[in-house]
Amino acid sequence: MTVLVTGGAGYIGSHMVHALRDAGERVVVLDNLSTGRRWALPGDVPLFVGETGDEALVAAIIGAHEVRAIIHFAASIVVPDSVADPLGYYRNNTANARTLIEAAVKGGVRHFIFSSTAAVYGTPATLPVAEDAPLQPESPYGTSKLMTELILRDAGRAHGLAYAILRYFNVAGADPQGRAGQSTPNATHLIKVGVQAALGLRPGLQVYGTDYPTPDGTCLRDYIHVSDLAAAHSAALAYLRQGGASRIFNCGYGRGYSVLEVIEAVKRVAGVDFPVSFAPRRPGDAAAVVAGNGRILSELGWRPQLDDLPTIVAHALAWERTLRTRNDAGA
Ligand SMILES: NC(=O)c1ccc[n+]([C@@H]2O[C@H](COP(=O)([O-])OP(=O)(O)OC[C@H]3O[C@@H](n4cnc5c(N)ncnc54)[C@H](O)[C@@H]3O)[C@@H](O)[C@H]2O)c1
Ligand SMILES: O=c1ccn([C@@H]2O[C@H](COP(=O)(O)OP(=O)(O)O[C@H]3O[C@H](CO)[C@@H](O)[C@H](O)[C@H]3O)[C@@H](O)[C@H]2O)c(=O)[nH]1
């Protein structure tokens, strides 16, 4: 029985591939390498370069490798890009996911784990936000993910596909063993941009919006270490395999940091200063998003191991240094 990881050559997916292999699972990856990197995968993990929307390809992979579980990471992920290109986001995150789910149903896949997002909540009325809060995405990205949640819910009911929908809050950091990290050249995530500024790879950092209704006027986010997130997937897979009912789980720590607090943490951990300027709000950004994580703690028994902002930043920084060496070597 094999686990198919879509988007396994990407940031979070590559951590998942390592976690699955560490647990002795058989893994295959489907990735179109649009943002993923072949070298992000261990050499002995089969990689199919192709589209999640290619039903024939997905069916062939499921058949050839006896795939019984799919962990679906592949997506377009940049909130402001989705505002500029909604149709592209609906194609990749919704239409392609629909095709993948159909191939899963037809191919007899039993368990499906879907990467959803805190962006489905928009700006929650109360924090921390629980899974049953109103869903009011403020960007096409969030809407594209919410639509896939609904497709999965209905297909799961109709066809007996058991699923876990994991709504990630802000994912950051890198594998503590240095095997994987965020490698997208033009990544836009705050901690990634911050460590690049600290290493002199960018001239500095812009803060998008200082007039939000938050304590210091900048957006609040709940940053979760990518290895804790991979562990949440492993827990969800074990739950489904034990016959657990289809369920939605928030993945976050339940604590928010402002953009300015994150920048201070990066400067402190890196031990350097870098220029910070203030810019207007970025389209599609919610003011404050913090996870209510009671459900995943109580129902999956998940326990964060790396719940500490300086640790997250230190791992991101270490990875960025490795990446620079790798890029210098032309990898
Ligand atoms: N990074 C975060 O903070 C965050 C937060 C919430 C949710 N998520 C979700 O987690 C998932 C993984 O995100 P990530 O940060 O690792 O991004 P990423 O861009 O590093 O990974 C996405 C991977 O999917 C591949 N891909 C994209 N479209 C594809 C397609 N049509 N067919 C095959 N492969 C395709 C890319 O090449 C890449 O390897 C996404 O679904 C994203 O929406 C991420
Ligand atoms: O150079 C930068 C980059 C980001 N920010 C701000 O930092 C916060 C976090 O931004 P970012 O790291 O880009 O993450 P989000 O836009 O919150 O989105 C991430 O987190 C979501 C879940 O909350 C996921 O769904 C998305 O895929 C993922 O990109 C936001 O307020 C941004 O405006 C800046 O001020 N300057």
CSV table of C-alpha atoms and ligand atoms in Angstrom, one decimal:
chain,number,residue,atom,x,y,z
A,1,MET,CA,0.0,0.0,0.0
A,2,THR,CA,1.5,3.2,-1.2
A,3,VAL,CA,0.9,6.9,-0.3
A,4,LEU,CA,0.7,9.3,-3.2
A,5,VAL,CA,1.9,12.7,-2.3
A,6,THR,CA,0.9,15.4,-4.8
A,7,GLY,CA,3.2,18.5,-4.7
A,8,GLY,CA,5.8,16.3,-2.9
A,9,ALA,CA,8.6,18.3,-4.4
A,10,GLY,CA,7.4,21.5,-2.8
A,11,TYR,CA,8.0,23.0,0.6
A,12,ILE,CA,5.6,21.2,2.8
A,13,GLY,CA,5.3,18.1,0.6
A,14,SER,CA,9.0,17.4,0.7
A,15,HIS,CA,8.9,17.4,4.5
A,16,MET,CA,5.9,15.0,4.4
A,17,VAL,CA,7.8,12.7,2.0
A,18,HIS,CA,10.7,12.5,4.6
A,19,ALA,CA,8.3,11.9,7.4
A,20,LEU,CA,6.6,9.1,5.6
A,21,ARG,CA,9.9,7.5,4.6
A,22,ASP,CA,11.1,7.8,8.2
A,23,ALA,CA,8.0,5.9,9.2
A,24,GLY,CA,8.7,3.1,6.7
A,25,GLU,CA,5.9,4.0,4.3
A,26,ARG,CA,6.0,3.5,0.5
A,27,VAL,CA,5.7,6.8,-1.2
A,28,VAL,CA,5.3,8.1,-4.8
A,29,VAL,CA,5.2,11.8,-5.8
A,30,LEU,CA,3.2,13.6,-8.5
A,31,ASP,CA,4.5,17.1,-9.1
A,32,ASN,CA,4.6,19.4,-12.1
A,33,LEU,CA,7.8,21.1,-10.8
A,34,SER,CA,6.1,24.6,-11.3
A,35,THR,CA,7.5,25.6,-7.9
A,36,GLY,CA,8.8,22.3,-6.6
A,37,ARG,CA,12.4,21.0,-7.1
A,38,ARG,CA,13.4,17.5,-8.1
A,39,TRP,CA,16.3,17.6,-5.7
A,40,ALA,CA,13.9,18.3,-2.8
A,41,LEU,CA,13.1,14.5,-3.0
A,42,PRO,CA,15.2,11.6,-1.7
A,43,GLY,CA,16.7,9.9,-4.8
A,44,ASP,CA,14.8,6.6,-4.3
A,45,VAL,CA,11.3,8.2,-4.2
A,46,PRO,CA,9.5,7.8,-7.6
A,47,LEU,CA,8.6,11.1,-9.0
A,48,PHE,CA,6.0,11.5,-11.8
A,49,VAL,CA,6.3,14.9,-13.4
A,50,GLY,CA,2.8,15.9,-14.4
A,51,GLU,CA,-0.5,17.5,-13.5
A,52,THR,CA,-3.0,16.6,-10.8
A,53,GLY,CA,-5.6,17.5,-13.5
A,54,ASP,CA,-4.3,14.7,-15.7
A,55,GLU,CA,-6.8,12.0,-14.8
A,56,ALA,CA,-5.2,9.3,-17.0
A,57,LEU,CA,-1.8,9.9,-15.4
A,58,VAL,CA,-3.2,9.8,-11.9
A,59,ALA,CA,-5.2,6.6,-12.6
A,60,ALA,CA,-2.0,5.0,-14.0
A,61,ILE,CA,0.0,5.9,-10.8
A,62,ILE,CA,-2.8,4.7,-8.5
A,63,GLY,CA,-3.0,1.4,-10.4
A,64,ALA,CA,0.7,0.8,-10.9
A,65,HIS,CA,1.6,1.5,-7.3
A,66,GLU,CA,-1.4,0.3,-5.4
A,67,VAL,CA,-2.1,3.7,-4.0
A,68,ARG,CA,-4.5,3.6,-1.1
A,69,ALA,CA,-4.0,7.0,0.4
A,70,ILE,CA,-3.4,10.4,-1.2
A,71,ILE,CA,-2.0,13.5,0.5
A,72,HIS,CA,-2.8,16.4,-1.7
A,73,PHE,CA,-0.5,19.4,-1.4
A,74,ALA,CA,-0.2,20.5,-5.0
A,75,ALA,CA,-1.7,23.9,-5.5
A,76,SER,CA,-1.0,27.6,-6.3
A,77,ILE,CA,-0.4,29.3,-3.0
A,78,VAL,CA,0.2,33.0,-3.1
A,79,VAL,CA,-2.8,35.0,-1.8
A,80,PRO,CA,-2.2,38.3,-3.8
A,81,ASP,CA,-1.5,36.4,-7.0
A,82,SER,CA,-4.9,34.8,-6.6
A,83,VAL,CA,-6.4,38.2,-6.6
A,84,ALA,CA,-4.7,39.0,-9.9
A,85,ASP,CA,-5.4,35.6,-11.4
A,86,PRO,CA,-8.5,34.1,-9.9
A,87,LEU,CA,-9.3,31.8,-12.9
A,88,GLY,CA,-5.8,30.3,-12.7
A,89,TYR,CA,-6.3,29.6,-9.0
A,90,TYR,CA,-9.7,28.1,-9.5
A,91,ARG,CA,-8.3,25.9,-12.3
A,92,ASN,CA,-5.3,24.6,-10.3
A,93,ASN,CA,-6.8,24.5,-6.8
A,94,THR,CA,-10.4,23.6,-7.5
A,95,ALA,CA,-10.8,22.1,-11.0
A,96,ASN,CA,-7.5,20.0,-10.9
A,97,ALA,CA,-8.4,18.9,-7.4
A,98,ARG,CA,-11.8,17.8,-8.5
A,99,THR,CA,-10.2,15.6,-11.2
A,100,LEU,CA,-7.7,14.2,-8.7
A,101,ILE,CA,-10.6,13.3,-6.3
A,102,GLU,CA,-12.5,11.6,-9.2
A,103,ALA,CA,-9.4,9.6,-10.1
A,104,ALA,CA,-9.1,8.6,-6.4
A,105,VAL,CA,-12.7,7.5,-6.2
A,106,LYS,CA,-12.4,5.5,-9.4
A,107,GLY,CA,-9.1,4.0,-8.4
A,108,GLY,CA,-10.3,2.7,-5.1
A,109,VAL,CA,-8.3,5.1,-2.9
A,110,ARG,CA,-9.6,4.9,0.6
A,111,HIS,CA,-8.0,7.8,2.4
A,112,PHE,CA,-7.5,11.4,1.3
A,113,ILE,CA,-5.8,14.2,3.1
A,114,PHE,CA,-6.2,17.7,1.8
A,115,SER,CA,-4.1,20.8,2.4
A,116,SER,CA,-6.6,23.5,3.2
A,117,THR,CA,-5.9,26.8,4.8
A,118,ALA,CA,-6.8,29.3,7.4
A,119,ALA,CA,-7.6,31.6,4.5
A,120,VAL,CA,-11.1,29.9,4.4
A,121,TYR,CA,-12.0,31.9,7.5
A,122,GLY,CA,-11.1,35.3,6.2
A,123,THR,CA,-10.8,37.6,9.2
A,124,PRO,CA,-12.5,35.7,11.9
A,125,ALA,CA,-14.9,37.5,14.2
A,126,THR,CA,-13.4,35.9,17.3
A,127,LEU,CA,-9.9,34.5,18.0
A,128,PRO,CA,-8.8,31.8,18.2
A,129,VAL,CA,-10.9,30.5,15.3
A,130,ALA,CA,-12.4,27.0,15.6
A,131,GLU,CA,-13.3,24.7,12.7
A,132,ASP,CA,-17.0,25.5,12.9
A,133,ALA,CA,-16.6,29.2,12.6
A,134,PRO,CA,-18.2,31.0,9.6
A,135,LEU,CA,-16.3,30.5,6.3
A,136,GLN,CA,-15.7,33.9,4.6
A,137,PRO,CA,-12.6,33.8,2.5
A,138,GLU,CA,-11.3,37.2,1.5
A,139,SER,CA,-9.2,36.0,-1.5
A,140,PRO,CA,-9.8,33.8,-4.5
A,141,TYR,CA,-7.1,31.6,-3.0
A,142,GLY,CA,-9.2,31.0,0.1
A,143,THR,CA,-12.3,30.5,-2.0
A,144,SER,CA,-10.5,28.0,-4.3
A,145,LYS,CA,-9.6,25.9,-1.3
A,146,LEU,CA,-13.0,26.1,0.3
A,147,MET,CA,-14.6,24.9,-2.9
A,148,THR,CA,-12.3,21.9,-2.9
A,149,GLU,CA,-13.3,21.2,0.7
A,150,LEU,CA,-16.9,21.1,-0.4
A,151,ILE,CA,-16.2,18.8,-3.3
A,152,LEU,CA,-14.3,16.4,-1.0
A,153,ARG,CA,-17.2,16.5,1.5
A,154,ASP,CA,-19.8,15.6,-1.1
A,155,ALA,CA,-17.6,13.0,-2.9
A,156,GLY,CA,-16.6,11.5,0.4
A,157,ARG,CA,-20.2,11.0,1.4
A,158,ALA,CA,-21.3,9.6,-1.9
A,159,HIS,CA,-18.4,7.3,-2.6
A,160,GLY,CA,-17.1,6.3,0.8
A,161,LEU,CA,-13.8,8.1,0.5
A,162,ALA,CA,-12.6,9.0,4.0
A,163,TYR,CA,-10.8,12.3,4.3
A,164,ALA,CA,-9.1,14.7,6.6
A,165,ILE,CA,-9.1,18.3,5.7
A,166,LEU,CA,-6.2,20.1,7.4
A,167,ARG,CA,-6.5,23.9,7.5
A,168,TYR,CA,-3.0,25.1,7.9
A,169,PHE,CA,-2.2,28.4,9.5
A,170,ASN,CA,1.2,30.0,8.5
A,171,VAL,CA,3.7,27.4,7.8
A,172,ALA,CA,7.4,28.2,8.4
A,173,GLY,CA,10.8,26.8,9.4
A,174,ALA,CA,12.6,23.8,7.9
A,175,ASP,CA,13.5,20.2,8.7
A,176,PRO,CA,15.6,20.3,11.9
A,177,GLN,CA,17.9,17.7,10.3
A,178,GLY,CA,18.5,20.0,7.3
A,179,ARG,CA,17.0,17.7,4.7
A,180,ALA,CA,14.3,20.0,3.4
A,181,GLY,CA,13.1,23.6,3.6
A,182,GLN,CA,11.4,26.4,1.6
A,183,SER,CA,13.3,26.5,-1.7
A,184,THR,CA,11.1,28.6,-4.0
A,185,PRO,CA,13.3,31.3,-5.5
A,186,ASN,CA,10.7,34.1,-5.2
A,187,ALA,CA,8.9,33.0,-2.2
A,188,THR,CA,6.7,35.7,-0.6
A,189,HIS,CA,6.3,34.3,2.9
A,190,LEU,CA,7.2,36.6,5.7
A,191,ILE,CA,9.7,34.5,7.6
A,192,LYS,CA,11.4,33.4,4.3
A,193,VAL,CA,11.6,37.0,3.1
A,194,GLY,CA,12.9,38.0,6.6
A,195,VAL,CA,15.8,35.4,6.7
A,196,GLN,CA,16.7,36.3,3.1
A,197,ALA,CA,17.0,40.0,4.1
A,198,ALA,CA,19.0,39.0,7.2
A,199,LEU,CA,21.5,37.1,4.9
A,200,GLY,CA,21.7,40.0,2.5
A,201,LEU,CA,19.9,38.1,-0.3
A,202,ARG,CA,17.3,40.9,-0.4
A,203,PRO,CA,17.9,44.6,0.2
A,204,GLY,CA,15.3,44.6,3.0
A,205,LEU,CA,11.7,43.9,3.8
A,206,GLN,CA,8.5,45.8,3.3
A,207,VAL,CA,5.7,45.7,5.9
A,208,TYR,CA,2.4,45.5,4.1
A,209,GLY,CA,0.0,47.7,6.1
A,210,THR,CA,0.4,49.3,9.5
A,211,ASP,CA,-3.2,50.4,10.0
A,212,TYR,CA,-4.9,47.1,10.8
A,213,PRO,CA,-7.0,46.9,13.9
A,214,THR,CA,-4.3,44.9,15.8
A,215,PRO,CA,-2.1,45.9,18.8
A,216,ASP,CA,0.7,47.3,16.7
A,217,GLY,CA,-1.2,47.9,13.4
A,218,THR,CA,0.3,45.0,11.5
A,219,CYS,CA,-1.3,41.6,10.7
A,220,LEU,CA,-1.3,38.8,13.2
A,221,ARG,CA,-0.6,35.3,12.1
A,222,ASP,CA,-0.2,31.9,13.8
A,223,TYR,CA,3.2,30.4,12.6
A,224,ILE,CA,3.5,26.6,12.7
A,225,HIS,CA,6.7,24.7,12.2
A,226,VAL,CA,6.6,22.6,9.0
A,227,SER,CA,7.8,19.5,10.8
A,228,ASP,CA,5.0,19.7,13.4
A,229,LEU,CA,2.6,20.1,10.4
A,230,ALA,CA,4.0,17.0,8.7
A,231,ALA,CA,3.5,15.2,12.0
A,232,ALA,CA,-0.2,16.3,12.0
A,233,HIS,CA,-0.6,14.6,8.6
A,234,SER,CA,0.9,11.4,9.9
A,235,ALA,CA,-1.5,11.5,12.8
A,236,ALA,CA,-4.4,12.2,10.5
A,237,LEU,CA,-3.4,9.3,8.3
A,238,ALA,CA,-3.2,6.9,11.3
A,239,TYR,CA,-6.7,8.2,12.4
A,240,LEU,CA,-8.2,7.5,9.0
A,241,ARG,CA,-6.6,4.1,8.8
A,242,GLN,CA,-8.1,3.2,12.1
A,243,GLY,CA,-11.5,4.0,10.7
A,244,GLY,CA,-11.8,7.6,11.9
A,245,ALA,CA,-14.7,9.5,10.4
A,246,SER,CA,-14.0,12.3,7.8
A,247,ARG,CA,-13.0,15.4,9.7
A,248,ILE,CA,-11.6,18.9,9.5
A,249,PHE,CA,-8.7,20.0,11.7
A,250,ASN,CA,-7.0,23.3,12.2
A,251,CYS,CA,-3.3,23.1,12.3
A,252,GLY,CA,-1.7,25.9,14.3
A,253,TYR,CA,-0.4,26.6,17.7
A,254,GLY,CA,-3.1,29.0,19.0
A,255,ARG,CA,-0.8,32.0,19.4
A,256,GLY,CA,-0.5,35.0,17.0
A,257,TYR,CA,2.6,37.1,16.2
A,258,SER,CA,2.4,40.5,14.4
A,259,VAL,CA,4.5,41.2,11.3
A,260,LEU,CA,6.7,43.5,13.5
A,261,GLU,CA,7.2,40.8,16.1
A,262,VAL,CA,8.3,38.3,13.5
A,263,ILE,CA,10.8,40.8,12.0
A,264,GLU,CA,12.2,41.5,15.5
A,265,ALA,CA,12.6,37.7,16.0
A,266,VAL,CA,14.4,37.3,12.7
A,267,LYS,CA,16.8,40.1,13.5
A,268,ARG,CA,17.5,38.7,17.0
A,269,VAL,CA,18.1,35.1,15.9
A,270,ALA,CA,20.2,36.2,12.9
A,271,GLY,CA,22.1,38.8,15.0
A,272,VAL,CA,21.9,41.4,12.2
A,273,ASP,CA,19.8,44.4,11.4
A,274,PHE,CA,18.3,45.0,7.9
A,275,PRO,CA,16.2,47.8,6.4
A,276,VAL,CA,12.5,47.6,7.0
A,277,SER,CA,10.1,50.0,5.1
A,278,PHE,CA,6.4,50.5,5.4
A,279,ALA,CA,4.1,49.9,2.4
A,280,PRO,CA,0.3,49.9,1.9
A,281,ARG,CA,-1.9,46.9,2.7
A,282,ARG,CA,-1.5,43.9,0.4
A,283,PRO,CA,-4.6,42.8,-1.4
A,284,GLY,CA,-6.4,39.8,0.1
A,285,ASP,CA,-4.7,39.9,3.5
A,286,ALA,CA,-6.9,39.3,6.6
A,287,ALA,CA,-6.0,41.3,9.7
A,288,ALA,CA,-5.6,38.6,12.3
A,289,VAL,CA,-5.8,34.8,12.1
A,290,VAL,CA,-5.0,32.5,15.0
A,291,ALA,CA,-5.9,28.8,15.3
A,292,GLY,CA,-8.2,27.2,17.7
A,293,ASN,CA,-6.4,23.9,17.9
A,294,GLY,CA,-8.4,22.0,20.6
A,295,ARG,CA,-9.8,19.5,18.1
A,296,ILE,CA,-6.5,18.3,16.7
A,297,LEU,CA,-5.0,18.1,20.2
A,298,SER,CA,-7.9,16.1,21.6
A,299,GLU,CA,-9.0,13.9,18.6
A,300,LEU,CA,-5.6,13.2,16.9
A,301,GLY,CA,-3.4,13.4,20.0
A,302,TRP,CA,-1.1,15.6,18.1
A,303,ARG,CA,1.5,17.4,20.2
A,304,PRO,CA,3.6,20.2,18.8
A,305,GLN,CA,7.4,19.6,19.3
A,306,LEU,CA,8.8,22.9,17.9
A,307,ASP,CA,6.3,25.5,19.1
A,308,ASP,CA,8.7,28.3,19.5
A,309,LEU,CA,9.1,31.3,17.1
A,310,PRO,CA,13.0,31.7,17.5
A,311,THR,CA,13.4,27.9,16.8
A,312,ILE,CA,11.2,28.3,13.6
A,313,VAL,CA,13.3,31.2,12.5
A,314,ALA,CA,16.6,29.5,13.4
A,315,HIS,CA,15.6,26.5,11.2
A,316,ALA,CA,14.5,28.7,8.4
A,317,LEU,CA,17.8,30.6,8.6
A,318,ALA,CA,19.9,27.4,8.6
A,319,TRP,CA,18.1,26.1,5.6
A,320,GLU,CA,18.5,29.4,3.7
A,321,ARG,CA,22.3,29.2,4.3
A,322,THR,CA,22.3,25.6,2.9
A,323,LEU,CA,20.2,26.7,0.0
A,324,ARG,CA,22.6,29.5,-0.9
A,325,THR,CA,25.5,27.0,-1.0
A,326,ARG,CA,23.3,24.7,-3.1
A,327,ASN,CA,22.5,27.5,-5.5
A,328,ASP,CA,26.1,28.6,-5.7
A,329,ALA,CA,26.9,25.0,-6.6
A,330,GLY,CA,24.3,25.2,-9.4
A,331,ALA,CA,22.1,22.5,-7.9
B,1,LIG,N1,2.9,27.6,3.0
B,1,LIG,C1,1.9,27.9,3.8
B,1,LIG,O1,2.0,28.7,4.7
B,1,LIG,C2,0.6,27.2,3.6
B,1,LIG,C3,-0.5,27.6,4.4
B,1,LIG,C4,-1.7,27.0,4.2
B,1,LIG,C5,-1.9,26.0,3.2
B,1,LIG,N2,-0.9,25.7,2.4
B,1,LIG,C6,-1.1,24.7,1.4
B,1,LIG,O2,-0.1,23.7,1.5
B,1,LIG,C7,0.1,23.1,0.2
B,1,LIG,C8,1.6,23.1,-0.1
B,1,LIG,O3,2.1,24.4,0.0
B,1,LIG,P1,3.7,24.7,-0.1
B,1,LIG,O4,3.9,25.9,0.8
B,1,LIG,O5,4.5,23.5,0.1
B,1,LIG,O6,3.8,25.2,-1.6
B,1,LIG,P2,4.8,24.8,-2.8
B,1,LIG,O7,4.6,25.8,-3.9
B,1,LIG,O8,6.2,24.7,-2.2
B,1,LIG,O9,4.4,23.4,-3.1
B,1,LIG,C9,3.3,23.1,-4.1
B,1,LIG,C10,3.9,22.0,-5.0
B,1,LIG,O10,2.8,21.6,-5.8
B,1,LIG,C11,3.3,21.5,-7.2
B,1,LIG,N3,2.2,21.8,-8.0
B,1,LIG,C12,1.5,22.9,-8.1
B,1,LIG,N4,0.4,22.7,-9.0
B,1,LIG,C13,0.5,21.4,-9.4
B,1,LIG,C14,-0.2,20.6,-10.3
B,1,LIG,N5,-1.3,21.1,-11.0
B,1,LIG,N6,0.1,19.3,-10.5
B,1,LIG,C15,1.2,18.8,-9.9
B,1,LIG,N7,2.0,19.5,-9.1
B,1,LIG,C16,1.6,20.8,-8.8
B,1,LIG,C17,4.5,22.5,-7.2
B,1,LIG,O11,5.4,22.3,-8.2
B,1,LIG,C18,5.0,22.4,-5.8
B,1,LIG,O12,6.0,21.4,-5.7
B,1,LIG,C19,-0.7,23.9,-0.8
B,1,LIG,O13,-1.9,23.2,-1.1
B,1,LIG,C20,-1.0,25.2,0.0
B,1,LIG,O14,-2.2,25.8,-0.4
B,1,LIG,C21,0.3,26.3,2.5
B,2,LIG,O1,7.4,40.7,2.7
B,2,LIG,C1,6.4,40.6,3.4
B,2,LIG,C2,5.7,39.4,3.4
B,2,LIG,C3,4.5,39.3,4.2
B,2,LIG,N1,4.1,40.3,4.9
B,2,LIG,C4,2.9,40.2,5.8
B,2,LIG,O2,3.1,39.1,6.6
B,2,LIG,C5,1.9,38.4,6.9
B,2,LIG,C6,2.0,37.0,6.5
B,2,LIG,O3,2.2,36.9,5.1
B,2,LIG,P1,2.6,35.6,4.3
B,2,LIG,O4,3.8,35.0,5.0
B,2,LIG,O5,2.7,35.9,2.8
B,2,LIG,O6,1.4,34.6,4.5
B,2,LIG,P2,-0.2,34.7,4.3
B,2,LIG,O7,-0.5,35.7,3.3
B,2,LIG,O8,-0.7,34.9,5.7
B,2,LIG,O9,-0.5,33.3,3.7
B,2,LIG,C7,0.1,32.1,4.1
B,2,LIG,O10,-0.7,31.6,5.1
B,2,LIG,C8,-2.0,31.2,4.7
B,2,LIG,C9,-2.7,30.6,5.9
B,2,LIG,O11,-2.9,31.5,6.9
B,2,LIG,C10,-1.8,30.2,3.6
B,2,LIG,O12,-3.1,29.7,3.1
B,2,LIG,C11,-1.1,30.7,2.4
B,2,LIG,O13,-0.8,29.7,1.4
B,2,LIG,C12,0.2,31.2,2.9
B,2,LIG,O14,0.9,31.9,1.9
B,2,LIG,C13,0.8,39.2,6.0
B,2,LIG,O15,0.2,40.1,6.9
B,2,LIG,C14,1.7,39.9,5.0
B,2,LIG,O16,1.1,41.1,4.6
B,2,LIG,C15,4.8,41.5,4.9
B,2,LIG,O17,4.4,42.5,5.6
B,2,LIG,N2,5.9,41.6,4.1
